[in-house]
PDB file of C-alpha atoms in Angstrom:
ATOM      1  CA  MET A  12      10.254 -11.267 -25.696  1.00  0.00           C
ATOM      2  CA  ASN A  13      10.774  -7.683 -24.535  1.00  0.00           C
ATOM      3  CA  THR A  14       9.559  -6.807 -21.076  1.00  0.00           C
ATOM      4  CA  PRO A  15       9.540  -3.271 -19.737  1.00  0.00           C
ATOM      5  CA  ALA A  16      12.520  -2.469 -17.575  1.00  0.00           C
ATOM      6  CA  VAL A  17      11.829  -2.070 -13.883  1.00  0.00           C
ATOM      7  CA  PRO A  18      13.482   1.088 -12.578  1.00  0.00           C
ATOM      8  CA  ALA A  19      16.371   0.609 -10.140  1.00  0.00           C
ATOM      9  CA  VAL A  20      14.005   1.962  -7.495  1.00  0.00           C
ATOM     10  CA  ALA A  21      10.345   1.314  -8.209  1.00  0.00           C
ATOM     11  CA  SER A  22       7.791   3.815  -6.888  1.00  0.00           C
ATOM     12  CA  VAL A  23       4.496   2.500  -5.516  1.00  0.00           C
ATOM     13  CA  LEU A  24       1.502   4.498  -4.272  1.00  0.00           C
ATOM     14  CA  PHE A  25      -1.226   2.892  -2.146  1.00  0.00           C
ATOM     15  CA  VAL A  26      -4.576   4.674  -2.099  1.00  0.00           C
ATOM     16  CA  CYS A  27      -7.715   4.118  -0.038  1.00  0.00           C
ATOM     17  CA  VAL A  28     -10.397   6.493   1.150  1.00  0.00           C
ATOM     18  CA  HIS A  29      -9.166   7.332   4.649  1.00  0.00           C
ATOM     19  CA  ASN A  30      -5.467   6.333   4.436  1.00  0.00           C
ATOM     20  CA  ALA A  31      -5.933   4.981   7.958  1.00  0.00           C
ATOM     21  CA  GLY A  32      -5.944   1.206   7.451  1.00  0.00           C
ATOM     22  CA  ARG A  33      -5.361  -0.828   4.296  1.00  0.00           C
ATOM     23  CA  SER A  34      -3.069   1.619   2.493  1.00  0.00           C
ATOM     24  CA  GLN A  35      -1.064   2.237   5.676  1.00  0.00           C
ATOM     25  CA  MET A  36      -0.547  -1.508   6.201  1.00  0.00           C
ATOM     26  CA  ALA A  37       0.422  -2.024   2.560  1.00  0.00           C
ATOM     27  CA  ALA A  38       2.896   0.868   2.614  1.00  0.00           C
ATOM     28  CA  ALA A  39       4.438  -0.402   5.855  1.00  0.00           C
ATOM     29  CA  PHE A  40       4.846  -3.958   4.544  1.00  0.00           C
ATOM     30  CA  LEU A  41       6.343  -2.759   1.254  1.00  0.00           C
ATOM     31  CA  THR A  42       8.768  -0.459   3.087  1.00  0.00           C
ATOM     32  CA  HIS A  43       9.695  -3.279   5.497  1.00  0.00           C
ATOM     33  CA  LEU A  44      10.073  -5.972   2.837  1.00  0.00           C
ATOM     34  CA  GLY A  45      11.337  -3.910  -0.105  1.00  0.00           C
ATOM     35  CA  GLY A  46      14.056  -1.985   1.667  1.00  0.00           C
ATOM     36  CA  ASP A  47      15.745   0.707  -0.392  1.00  0.00           C
ATOM     37  CA  ARG A  48      14.746  -0.908  -3.712  1.00  0.00           C
ATOM     38  CA  VAL A  49      11.310   0.689  -3.597  1.00  0.00           C
ATOM     39  CA  GLN A  50       9.919   4.151  -2.918  1.00  0.00           C
ATOM     40  CA  VAL A  51       6.619   3.903  -1.054  1.00  0.00           C
ATOM     41  CA  ARG A  52       3.780   6.402  -0.689  1.00  0.00           C
ATOM     42  CA  SER A  53       0.259   6.121   0.665  1.00  0.00           C
ATOM     43  CA  ALA A  54      -2.639   8.547   0.564  1.00  0.00           C
ATOM     44  CA  GLY A  55      -6.382   8.847   0.900  1.00  0.00           C
ATOM     45  CA  SER A  56      -9.082  10.577  -1.109  1.00  0.00           C
ATOM     46  CA  ALA A  57     -10.664  11.717   2.206  1.00  0.00           C
ATOM     47  CA  PRO A  58      -7.963  11.148   4.842  1.00  0.00           C
ATOM     48  CA  ALA A  59      -8.904  10.418   8.438  1.00  0.00           C
ATOM     49  CA  ASP A  60      -7.449  12.299  11.393  1.00  0.00           C
ATOM     50  CA  ALA A  61      -5.366   9.331  12.563  1.00  0.00           C
ATOM     51  CA  VAL A  62      -4.369   5.783  11.666  1.00  0.00           C
ATOM     52  CA  ASN A  63      -6.840   3.174  12.956  1.00  0.00           C
ATOM     53  CA  PRO A  64      -5.571   2.006  16.409  1.00  0.00           C
ATOM     54  CA  ALA A  65      -6.522  -1.625  15.644  1.00  0.00           C
ATOM     55  CA  VAL A  66      -4.358  -1.424  12.501  1.00  0.00           C
ATOM     56  CA  VAL A  67      -1.439  -0.053  14.534  1.00  0.00           C
ATOM     57  CA  GLU A  68      -1.862  -2.930  17.023  1.00  0.00           C
ATOM     58  CA  ALA A  69      -2.093  -5.581  14.280  1.00  0.00           C
ATOM     59  CA  MET A  70       1.033  -4.255  12.579  1.00  0.00           C
ATOM     60  CA  ASN A  71       2.881  -4.207  15.926  1.00  0.00           C
ATOM     61  CA  GLU A  72       2.063  -7.910  16.206  1.00  0.00           C
ATOM     62  CA  ALA A  73       3.808  -8.361  12.847  1.00  0.00           C
ATOM     63  CA  GLY A  74       6.860  -6.486  14.152  1.00  0.00           C
ATOM     64  CA  ILE A  75       6.202  -3.242  12.254  1.00  0.00           C
ATOM     65  CA  ASP A  76       5.588   0.013  14.142  1.00  0.00           C
ATOM     66  CA  ILE A  77       3.322   2.449  12.274  1.00  0.00           C
ATOM     67  CA  SER A  78       2.256   4.443  15.339  1.00  0.00           C
ATOM     68  CA  ALA A  79       3.981   7.594  14.042  1.00  0.00           C
ATOM     69  CA  GLU A  80       2.253   7.478  10.622  1.00  0.00           C
ATOM     70  CA  THR A  81      -0.436  10.000   9.728  1.00  0.00           C
ATOM     71  CA  PRO A  82      -3.054   9.872   6.967  1.00  0.00           C
ATOM     72  CA  LYS A  83      -2.106  11.947   3.942  1.00  0.00           C
ATOM     73  CA  VAL A  84      -4.253  13.528   1.235  1.00  0.00           C
ATOM     74  CA  LEU A  85      -4.064  12.096  -2.281  1.00  0.00           C
ATOM     75  CA  THR A  86      -2.407  14.511  -4.702  1.00  0.00           C
ATOM     76  CA  VAL A  87      -2.024  14.477  -8.459  1.00  0.00           C
ATOM     77  CA  ALA A  88       1.736  14.836  -7.942  1.00  0.00           C
ATOM     78  CA  ALA A  89       1.852  11.607  -5.898  1.00  0.00           C
ATOM     79  CA  VAL A  90       0.091   9.691  -8.667  1.00  0.00           C
ATOM     80  CA  ARG A  91       2.170  11.280 -11.422  1.00  0.00           C
ATOM     81  CA  SER A  92       5.463  10.376  -9.698  1.00  0.00           C
ATOM     82  CA  SER A  93       4.548   6.717  -9.051  1.00  0.00           C
ATOM     83  CA  ASP A  94       5.250   3.741 -11.313  1.00  0.00           C
ATOM     84  CA  VAL A  95       2.514   1.596  -9.762  1.00  0.00           C
ATOM     85  CA  VAL A  96      -0.736   2.867  -8.201  1.00  0.00           C
ATOM     86  CA  ILE A  97      -2.646   0.368  -6.063  1.00  0.00           C
ATOM     87  CA  THR A  98      -6.164   1.372  -5.113  1.00  0.00           C
ATOM     88  CA  MET A  99      -8.113  -0.159  -2.265  1.00  0.00           C
ATOM     89  CA  GLY A 100     -11.704   0.947  -2.470  1.00  0.00           C
ATOM     90  CA  CYS A 101     -11.267   4.599  -3.429  1.00  0.00           C
ATOM     91  CA  GLY A 102     -13.467   4.226  -6.516  1.00  0.00           C
ATOM     92  CA  ASP A 103     -13.373   7.066  -9.007  1.00  0.00           C
ATOM     93  CA  ALA A 104     -11.548   9.428  -6.637  1.00  0.00           C
ATOM     94  CA  CYS A 105      -8.168   8.256  -7.949  1.00  0.00           C
ATOM     95  CA  PRO A 106      -6.726  10.298 -10.822  1.00  0.00           C
ATOM     96  CA  TYR A 107      -5.701   8.344 -13.906  1.00  0.00           C
ATOM     97  CA  PHE A 108      -2.555   8.975 -15.934  1.00  0.00           C
ATOM     98  CA  PRO A 109      -1.685   6.945 -19.050  1.00  0.00           C
ATOM     99  CA  GLY A 110       1.482   4.884 -18.727  1.00  0.00           C
ATOM    100  CA  LYS A 111       1.030   4.095 -15.038  1.00  0.00           C
ATOM    101  CA  ARG A 112       0.343   0.592 -13.844  1.00  0.00           C
ATOM    102  CA  TYR A 113      -2.907   0.479 -11.873  1.00  0.00           C
ATOM    103  CA  LEU A 114      -4.001  -2.383  -9.636  1.00  0.00           C
ATOM    104  CA  ASP A 115      -7.191  -2.522  -7.597  1.00  0.00           C
ATOM    105  CA  TRP A 116      -6.989  -4.697  -4.512  1.00  0.00           C
ATOM    106  CA  GLN A 117     -10.394  -5.663  -3.155  1.00  0.00           C
ATOM    107  CA  LEU A 118      -9.872  -5.916   0.594  1.00  0.00           C
ATOM    108  CA  ASP A 119     -12.202  -5.664   3.567  1.00  0.00           C
ATOM    109  CA  ASP A 120     -12.175  -2.247   5.212  1.00  0.00           C
ATOM    110  CA  PRO A 121     -10.764  -2.382   8.759  1.00  0.00           C
ATOM    111  CA  ALA A 122     -12.588   0.841   9.776  1.00  0.00           C
ATOM    112  CA  GLY A 123     -14.532   0.290  12.973  1.00  0.00           C
ATOM    113  CA  GLN A 124     -13.143  -3.236  13.393  1.00  0.00           C
ATOM    114  CA  GLY A 125     -11.195  -4.666  16.303  1.00  0.00           C
ATOM    115  CA  VAL A 126      -7.734  -6.173  15.984  1.00  0.00           C
ATOM    116  CA  ALA A 127      -9.148  -9.702  15.541  1.00  0.00           C
ATOM    117  CA  ALA A 128     -10.919  -8.569  12.353  1.00  0.00           C
ATOM    118  CA  VAL A 129      -7.858  -6.640  11.158  1.00  0.00           C
ATOM    119  CA  ARG A 130      -5.435  -9.606  11.380  1.00  0.00           C
ATOM    120  CA  PRO A 131      -6.764 -11.489   8.313  1.00  0.00           C
ATOM    121  CA  ILE A 132      -6.747  -8.233   6.295  1.00  0.00           C
ATOM    122  CA  ARG A 133      -3.156  -7.592   7.423  1.00  0.00           C
ATOM    123  CA  ASP A 134      -2.105 -11.121   6.462  1.00  0.00           C
ATOM    124  CA  GLU A 135      -3.725 -10.840   3.009  1.00  0.00           C
ATOM    125  CA  ILE A 136      -1.993  -7.506   2.411  1.00  0.00           C
ATOM    126  CA  GLU A 137       1.367  -9.031   3.348  1.00  0.00           C
ATOM    127  CA  ARG A 138       0.733 -11.904   0.912  1.00  0.00           C
ATOM    128  CA  ARG A 139      -0.083  -9.449  -1.886  1.00  0.00           C
ATOM    129  CA  ILE A 140       2.951  -7.281  -1.096  1.00  0.00           C
ATOM    130  CA  ARG A 141       5.231 -10.324  -1.366  1.00  0.00           C
ATOM    131  CA  GLY A 142       3.616 -11.105  -4.731  1.00  0.00           C
ATOM    132  CA  LEU A 143       4.077  -7.512  -5.882  1.00  0.00           C
ATOM    133  CA  LEU A 144       7.759  -7.609  -4.946  1.00  0.00           C
ATOM    134  CA  ALA A 145       8.159 -10.786  -7.006  1.00  0.00           C
ATOM    135  CA  GLU A 146       6.384  -9.158  -9.974  1.00  0.00           C
ATOM    136  CA  LEU A 147       8.699  -6.142  -9.721  1.00  0.00           C
ATOM    137  CA  GLY A 148      11.753  -8.423  -9.516  1.00  0.00           C
ATOM    138  CA  ILE A 149      12.644  -7.141  -6.048  1.00  0.00           C
ATOM    139  CA  GLU A 150      13.914  -9.661  -3.528  1.00  0.00           C
ATOM    140  CA  SER A 151      12.336  -9.347  -0.087  1.00  0.00           C
ATOM    141  CA  VAL A 152      14.746  -8.202   2.615  1.00  0.00           C
ATOM    142  CA  ALA A 153      12.753  -9.942   5.363  1.00  0.00           C
TER     143      ALA A 153
END
């Protein structure tokens, strides 16, 4: 059985509306766990001014500092240069290119939530990131 080759460095783009919560957590976990075997991007269809402070706090609890991250606008170039595009509630705002692998992760939105509500979202994202690494054949570095 022939399976498509995974590039030496896979490229993954996480997209949500504001790029202030879910996509930031996913990008941080993939960067932390994937090391230099994966290129990670995140963006939003309508980026917020700053990353959600409760998300920053929840990620700090997991040992990952995202306090310096800023929401970024989704570009066609970012989608085009990614092997895998994972959407998180951005609906039809995400451009589609044939040949890309698209996944849609249904996750609660942490916007307006306190850190207690963000923790289970964070933990679910980490679980999915570990699964994604396994699917890509990339061993977790942590």
